PDB file of C-alpha atoms and ligand atoms in Angstrom:
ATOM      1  CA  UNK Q   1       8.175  -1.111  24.068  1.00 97.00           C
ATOM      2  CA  UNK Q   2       4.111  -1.826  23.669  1.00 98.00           C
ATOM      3  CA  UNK Q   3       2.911  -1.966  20.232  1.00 98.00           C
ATOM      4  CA  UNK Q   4      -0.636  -2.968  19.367  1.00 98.00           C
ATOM      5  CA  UNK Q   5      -1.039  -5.598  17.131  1.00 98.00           C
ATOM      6  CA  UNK Q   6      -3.993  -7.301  15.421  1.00 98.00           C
ATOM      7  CA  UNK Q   7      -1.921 -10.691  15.028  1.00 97.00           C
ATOM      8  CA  UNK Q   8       1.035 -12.666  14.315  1.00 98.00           C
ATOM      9  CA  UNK Q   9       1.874 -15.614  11.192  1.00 98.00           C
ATOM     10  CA  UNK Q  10       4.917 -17.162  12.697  1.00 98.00           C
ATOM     11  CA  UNK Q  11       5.535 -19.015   9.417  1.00 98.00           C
ATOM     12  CA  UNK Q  12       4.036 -16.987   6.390  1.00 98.00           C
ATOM     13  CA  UNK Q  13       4.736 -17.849   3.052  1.00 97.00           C
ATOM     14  CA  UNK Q  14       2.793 -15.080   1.287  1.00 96.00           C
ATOM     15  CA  UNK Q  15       3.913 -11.927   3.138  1.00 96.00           C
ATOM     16  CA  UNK Q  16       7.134 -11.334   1.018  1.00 97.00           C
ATOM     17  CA  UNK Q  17      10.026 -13.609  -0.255  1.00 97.00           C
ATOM     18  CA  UNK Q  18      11.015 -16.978   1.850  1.00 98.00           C
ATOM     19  CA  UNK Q  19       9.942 -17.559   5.310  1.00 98.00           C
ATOM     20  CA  UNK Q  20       8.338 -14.930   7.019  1.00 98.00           C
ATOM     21  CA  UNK Q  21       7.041 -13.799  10.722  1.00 98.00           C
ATOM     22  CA  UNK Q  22       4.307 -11.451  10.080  1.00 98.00           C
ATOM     23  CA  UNK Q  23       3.633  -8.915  12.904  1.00 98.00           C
ATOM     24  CA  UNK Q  24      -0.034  -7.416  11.490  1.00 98.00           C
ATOM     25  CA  UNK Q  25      -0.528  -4.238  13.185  1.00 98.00           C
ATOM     26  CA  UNK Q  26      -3.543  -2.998  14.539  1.00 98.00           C
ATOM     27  CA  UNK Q  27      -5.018   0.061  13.260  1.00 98.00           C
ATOM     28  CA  UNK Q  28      -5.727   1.837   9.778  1.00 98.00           C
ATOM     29  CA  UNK Q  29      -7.459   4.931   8.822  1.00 97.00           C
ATOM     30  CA  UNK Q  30      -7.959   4.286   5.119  1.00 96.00           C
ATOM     31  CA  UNK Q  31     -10.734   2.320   4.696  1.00 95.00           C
ATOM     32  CA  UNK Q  32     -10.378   0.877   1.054  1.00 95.00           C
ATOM     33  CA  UNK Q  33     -12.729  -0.864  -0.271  1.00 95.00           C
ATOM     34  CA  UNK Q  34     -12.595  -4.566  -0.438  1.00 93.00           C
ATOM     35  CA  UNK Q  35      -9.514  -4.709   2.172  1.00 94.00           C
ATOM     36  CA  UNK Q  36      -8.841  -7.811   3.269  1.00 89.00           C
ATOM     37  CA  UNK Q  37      -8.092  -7.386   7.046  1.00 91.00           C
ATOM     38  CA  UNK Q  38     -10.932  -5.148   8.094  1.00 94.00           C
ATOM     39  CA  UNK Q  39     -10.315  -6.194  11.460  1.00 95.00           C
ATOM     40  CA  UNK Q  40      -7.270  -4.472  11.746  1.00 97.00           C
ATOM     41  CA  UNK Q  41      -8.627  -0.900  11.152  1.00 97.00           C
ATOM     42  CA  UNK Q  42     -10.028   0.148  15.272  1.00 98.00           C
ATOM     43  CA  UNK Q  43      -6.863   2.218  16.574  1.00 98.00           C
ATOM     44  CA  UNK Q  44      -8.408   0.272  19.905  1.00 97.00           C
ATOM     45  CA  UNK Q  45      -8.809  -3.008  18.644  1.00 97.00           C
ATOM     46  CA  UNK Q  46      -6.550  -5.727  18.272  1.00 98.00           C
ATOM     47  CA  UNK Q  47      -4.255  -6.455  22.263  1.00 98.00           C
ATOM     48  CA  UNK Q  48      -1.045  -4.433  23.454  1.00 98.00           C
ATOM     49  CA  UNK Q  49       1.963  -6.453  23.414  1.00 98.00           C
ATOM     50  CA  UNK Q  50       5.623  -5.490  24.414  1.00 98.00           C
ATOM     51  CA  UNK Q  51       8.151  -6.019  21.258  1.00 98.00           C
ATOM     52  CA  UNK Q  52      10.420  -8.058  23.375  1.00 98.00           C
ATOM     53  CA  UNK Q  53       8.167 -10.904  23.484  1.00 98.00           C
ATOM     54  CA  UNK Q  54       8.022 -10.356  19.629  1.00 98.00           C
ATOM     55  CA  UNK Q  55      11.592 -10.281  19.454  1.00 98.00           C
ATOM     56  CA  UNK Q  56      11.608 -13.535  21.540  1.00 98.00           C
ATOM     57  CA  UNK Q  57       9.603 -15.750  19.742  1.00 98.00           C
ATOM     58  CA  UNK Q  58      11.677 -14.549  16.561  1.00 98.00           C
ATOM     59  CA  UNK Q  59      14.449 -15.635  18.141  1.00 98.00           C
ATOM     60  CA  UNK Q  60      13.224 -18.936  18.418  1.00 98.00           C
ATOM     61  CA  UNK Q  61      12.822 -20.055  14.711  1.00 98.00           C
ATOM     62  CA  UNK Q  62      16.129 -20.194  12.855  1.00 97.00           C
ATOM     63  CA  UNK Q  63      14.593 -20.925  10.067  1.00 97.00           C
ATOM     64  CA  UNK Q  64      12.932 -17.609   9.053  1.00 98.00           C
ATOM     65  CA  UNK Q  65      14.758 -15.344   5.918  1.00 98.00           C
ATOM     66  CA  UNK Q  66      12.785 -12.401   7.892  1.00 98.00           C
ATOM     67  CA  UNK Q  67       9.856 -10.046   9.538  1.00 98.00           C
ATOM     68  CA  UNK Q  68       7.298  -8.484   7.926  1.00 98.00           C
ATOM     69  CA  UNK Q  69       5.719  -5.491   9.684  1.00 98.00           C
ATOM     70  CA  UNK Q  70       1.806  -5.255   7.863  1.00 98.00           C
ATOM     71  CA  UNK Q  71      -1.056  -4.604   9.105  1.00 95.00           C
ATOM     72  CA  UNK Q  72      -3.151  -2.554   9.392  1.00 96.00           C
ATOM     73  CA  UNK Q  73      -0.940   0.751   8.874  1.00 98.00           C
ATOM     74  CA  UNK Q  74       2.771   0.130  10.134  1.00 98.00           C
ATOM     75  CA  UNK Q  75       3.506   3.898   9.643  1.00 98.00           C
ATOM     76  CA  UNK Q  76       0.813   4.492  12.712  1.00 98.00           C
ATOM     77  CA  UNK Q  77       3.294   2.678  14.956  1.00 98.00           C
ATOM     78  CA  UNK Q  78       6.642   3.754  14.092  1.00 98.00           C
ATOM     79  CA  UNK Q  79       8.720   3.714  17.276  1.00 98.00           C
ATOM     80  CA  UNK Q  80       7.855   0.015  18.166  1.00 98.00           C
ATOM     81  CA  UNK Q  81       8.466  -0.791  14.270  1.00 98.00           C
ATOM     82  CA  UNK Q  82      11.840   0.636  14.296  1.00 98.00           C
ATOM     83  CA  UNK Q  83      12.139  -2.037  17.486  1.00 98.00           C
ATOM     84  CA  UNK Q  84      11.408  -4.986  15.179  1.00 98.00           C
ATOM     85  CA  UNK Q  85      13.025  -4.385  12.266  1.00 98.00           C
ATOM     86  CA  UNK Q  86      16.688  -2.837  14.209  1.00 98.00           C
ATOM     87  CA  UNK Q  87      16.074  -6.168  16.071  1.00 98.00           C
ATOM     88  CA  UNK Q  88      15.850  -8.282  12.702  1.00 98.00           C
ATOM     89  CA  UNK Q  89      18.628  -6.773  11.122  1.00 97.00           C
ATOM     90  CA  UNK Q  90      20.840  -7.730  13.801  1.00 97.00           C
ATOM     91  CA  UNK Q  91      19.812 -11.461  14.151  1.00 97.00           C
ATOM     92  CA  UNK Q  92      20.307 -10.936  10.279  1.00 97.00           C
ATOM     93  CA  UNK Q  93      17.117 -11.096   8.946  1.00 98.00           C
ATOM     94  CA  UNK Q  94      15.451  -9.024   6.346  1.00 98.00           C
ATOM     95  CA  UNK Q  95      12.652  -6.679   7.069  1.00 98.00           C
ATOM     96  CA  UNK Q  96       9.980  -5.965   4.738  1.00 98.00           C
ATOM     97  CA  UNK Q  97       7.084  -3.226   5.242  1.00 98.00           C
ATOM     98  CA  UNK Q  98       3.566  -2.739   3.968  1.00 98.00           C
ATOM     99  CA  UNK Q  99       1.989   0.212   4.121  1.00 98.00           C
ATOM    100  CA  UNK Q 100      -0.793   2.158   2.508  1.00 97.00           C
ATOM    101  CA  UNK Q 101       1.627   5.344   1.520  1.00 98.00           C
ATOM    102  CA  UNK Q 102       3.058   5.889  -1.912  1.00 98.00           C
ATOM    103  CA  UNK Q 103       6.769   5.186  -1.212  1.00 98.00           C
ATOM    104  CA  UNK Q 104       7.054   9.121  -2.014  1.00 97.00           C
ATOM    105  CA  UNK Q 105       4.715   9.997   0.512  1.00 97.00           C
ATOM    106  CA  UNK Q 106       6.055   8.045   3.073  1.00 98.00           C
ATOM    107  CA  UNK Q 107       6.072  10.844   5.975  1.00 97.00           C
ATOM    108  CA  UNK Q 108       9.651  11.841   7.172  1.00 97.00           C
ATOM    109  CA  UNK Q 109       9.140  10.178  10.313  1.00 97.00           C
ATOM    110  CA  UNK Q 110       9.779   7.129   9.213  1.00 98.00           C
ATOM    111  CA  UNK Q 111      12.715   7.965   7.524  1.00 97.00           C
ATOM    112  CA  UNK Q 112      14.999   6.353  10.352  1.00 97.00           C
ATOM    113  CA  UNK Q 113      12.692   2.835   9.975  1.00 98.00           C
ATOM    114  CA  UNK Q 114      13.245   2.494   6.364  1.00 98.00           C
ATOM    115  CA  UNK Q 115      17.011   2.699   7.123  1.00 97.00           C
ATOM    116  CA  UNK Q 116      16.387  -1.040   8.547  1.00 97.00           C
ATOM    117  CA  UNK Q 117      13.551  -1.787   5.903  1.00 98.00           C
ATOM    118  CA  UNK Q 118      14.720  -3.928   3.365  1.00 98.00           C
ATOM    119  CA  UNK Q 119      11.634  -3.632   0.616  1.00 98.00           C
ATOM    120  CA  UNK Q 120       8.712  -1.614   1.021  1.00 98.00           C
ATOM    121  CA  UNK Q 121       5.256  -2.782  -0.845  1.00 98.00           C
ATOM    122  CA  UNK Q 122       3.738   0.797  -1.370  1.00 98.00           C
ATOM    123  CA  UNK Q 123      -0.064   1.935  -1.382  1.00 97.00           C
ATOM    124  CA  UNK Q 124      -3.444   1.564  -0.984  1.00 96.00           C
ATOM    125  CA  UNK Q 125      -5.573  -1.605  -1.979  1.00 96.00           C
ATOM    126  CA  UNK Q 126      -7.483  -0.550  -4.741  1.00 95.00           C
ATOM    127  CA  UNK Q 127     -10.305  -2.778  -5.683  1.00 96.00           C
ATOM    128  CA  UNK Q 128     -10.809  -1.996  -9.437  1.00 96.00           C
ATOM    129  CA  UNK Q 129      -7.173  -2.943  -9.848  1.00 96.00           C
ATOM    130  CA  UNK Q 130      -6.883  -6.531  -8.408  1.00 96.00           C
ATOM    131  CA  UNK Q 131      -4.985  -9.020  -9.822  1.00 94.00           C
ATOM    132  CA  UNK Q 132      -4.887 -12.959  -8.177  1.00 93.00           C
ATOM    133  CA  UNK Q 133      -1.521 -12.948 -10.421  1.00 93.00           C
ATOM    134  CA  UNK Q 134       0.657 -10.712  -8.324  1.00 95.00           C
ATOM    135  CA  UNK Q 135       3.083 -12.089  -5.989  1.00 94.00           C
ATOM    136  CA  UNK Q 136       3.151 -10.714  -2.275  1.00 96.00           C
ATOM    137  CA  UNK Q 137       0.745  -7.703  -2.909  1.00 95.00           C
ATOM    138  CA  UNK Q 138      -2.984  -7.450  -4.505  1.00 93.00           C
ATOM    139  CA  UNK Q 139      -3.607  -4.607  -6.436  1.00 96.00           C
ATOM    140  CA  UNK Q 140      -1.181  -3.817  -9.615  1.00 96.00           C
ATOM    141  CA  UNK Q 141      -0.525  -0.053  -8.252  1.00 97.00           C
ATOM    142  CA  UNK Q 142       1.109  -1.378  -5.472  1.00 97.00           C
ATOM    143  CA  UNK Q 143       4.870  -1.582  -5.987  1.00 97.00           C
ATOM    144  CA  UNK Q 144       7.181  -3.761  -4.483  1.00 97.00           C
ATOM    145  CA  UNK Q 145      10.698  -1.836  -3.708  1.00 97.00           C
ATOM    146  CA  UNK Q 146      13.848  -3.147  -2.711  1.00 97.00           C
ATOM    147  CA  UNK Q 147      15.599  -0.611  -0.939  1.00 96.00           C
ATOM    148  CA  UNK Q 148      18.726  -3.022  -0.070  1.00 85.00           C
ATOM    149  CA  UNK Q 149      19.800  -6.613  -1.063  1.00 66.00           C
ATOM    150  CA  UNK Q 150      17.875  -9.539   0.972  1.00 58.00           C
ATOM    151  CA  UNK Q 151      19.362 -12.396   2.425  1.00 52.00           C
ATOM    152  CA  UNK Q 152      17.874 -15.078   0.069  1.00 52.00           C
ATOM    153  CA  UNK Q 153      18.735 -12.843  -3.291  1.00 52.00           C
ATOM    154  CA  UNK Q 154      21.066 -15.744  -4.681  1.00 45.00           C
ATOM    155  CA  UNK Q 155      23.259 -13.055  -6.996  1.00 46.00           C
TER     156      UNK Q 155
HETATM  157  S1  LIG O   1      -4.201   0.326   3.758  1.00 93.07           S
HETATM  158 FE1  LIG O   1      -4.248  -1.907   3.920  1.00 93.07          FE
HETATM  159  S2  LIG O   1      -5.149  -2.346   5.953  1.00 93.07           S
HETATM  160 FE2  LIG O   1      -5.592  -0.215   5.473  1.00 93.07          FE
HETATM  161  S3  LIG O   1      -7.653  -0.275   4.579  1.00 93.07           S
HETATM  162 FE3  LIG O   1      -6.164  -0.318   2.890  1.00 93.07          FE
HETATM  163  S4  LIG O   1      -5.841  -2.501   2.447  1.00 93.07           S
HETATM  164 FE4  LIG O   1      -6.808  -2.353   4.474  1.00 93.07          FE
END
């Protein structure tokens, strides 16, 4: 399935709990101000890939905890999200999704993705509220939510 994409971390450390492959997804409607991946905003930017050679090159690191589907706005892209993160789950990894909705305004079409979503960071970036001190999101009305247990929770 094609999915456009602005990029890929292979390795990220910073994109939710223990070792990560990113998928940053291209396009985002929102605009807010000070957002770090500006680049990611075209709906034509970024290149066309097909999720199985995402799915391949996850395959090749056994030593990731997970995916992370960013971007960008995941939501724009559901079907070839729901790709990803079914595929993560069953190489048992855990899937985690940014996304500028509130977690209450997620739309309804992605209720069948967040059935292999793991923990959702919710919400816009807002400037005004920044804070260098939060882990794995930067602004403090964005909420981290675990939906299900992850693979590296220890208890
Ligand atoms: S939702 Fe995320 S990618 Fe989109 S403009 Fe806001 S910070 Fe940037």
């Amino acid at each position: 399935m094609k999915i456009r994409i602005a990029g890929i971390v292979e390795e990220s450390y910073v994109d939710g709990e223990g070792i990560r492959f990113a998928i940053f997804m291209q396009g985002c409607l929102r605009n807010c101000k000070g957002c770090h991946n500006p680049e990611t905003h075209a709906l034509d930017g970024g290149k066309i890939l097909d999720t199985e050679e995402i799915i391949a090159k996850i395959k090749k690191n056994p030593l990731l905890t997970g995916i992370t589907l960013t971007g960008g706005e995941p939501l724009l892209q559901i079907a070839p999200a729901l790709e990803l993160a079914k595929n993560a789950r069953n190489l048992g990894l855990d899937v985690w999704l940014y996304t500028g909705y509130k977690f209450e305004e997620i739309p309804n079409d992605a209720a069948e993705l967040l059935n292999f979503v793991d923990v959702v960071v919710d919400g816009e970036y807002i400037e005004e509220l920044r804070d260098l001190d939060l882990k794995f999101r930067g602004s403090k009305n964005q909420q981290i939510i675990y939906l299900r247990r992850c693979s590296n929770d220890s208890d």
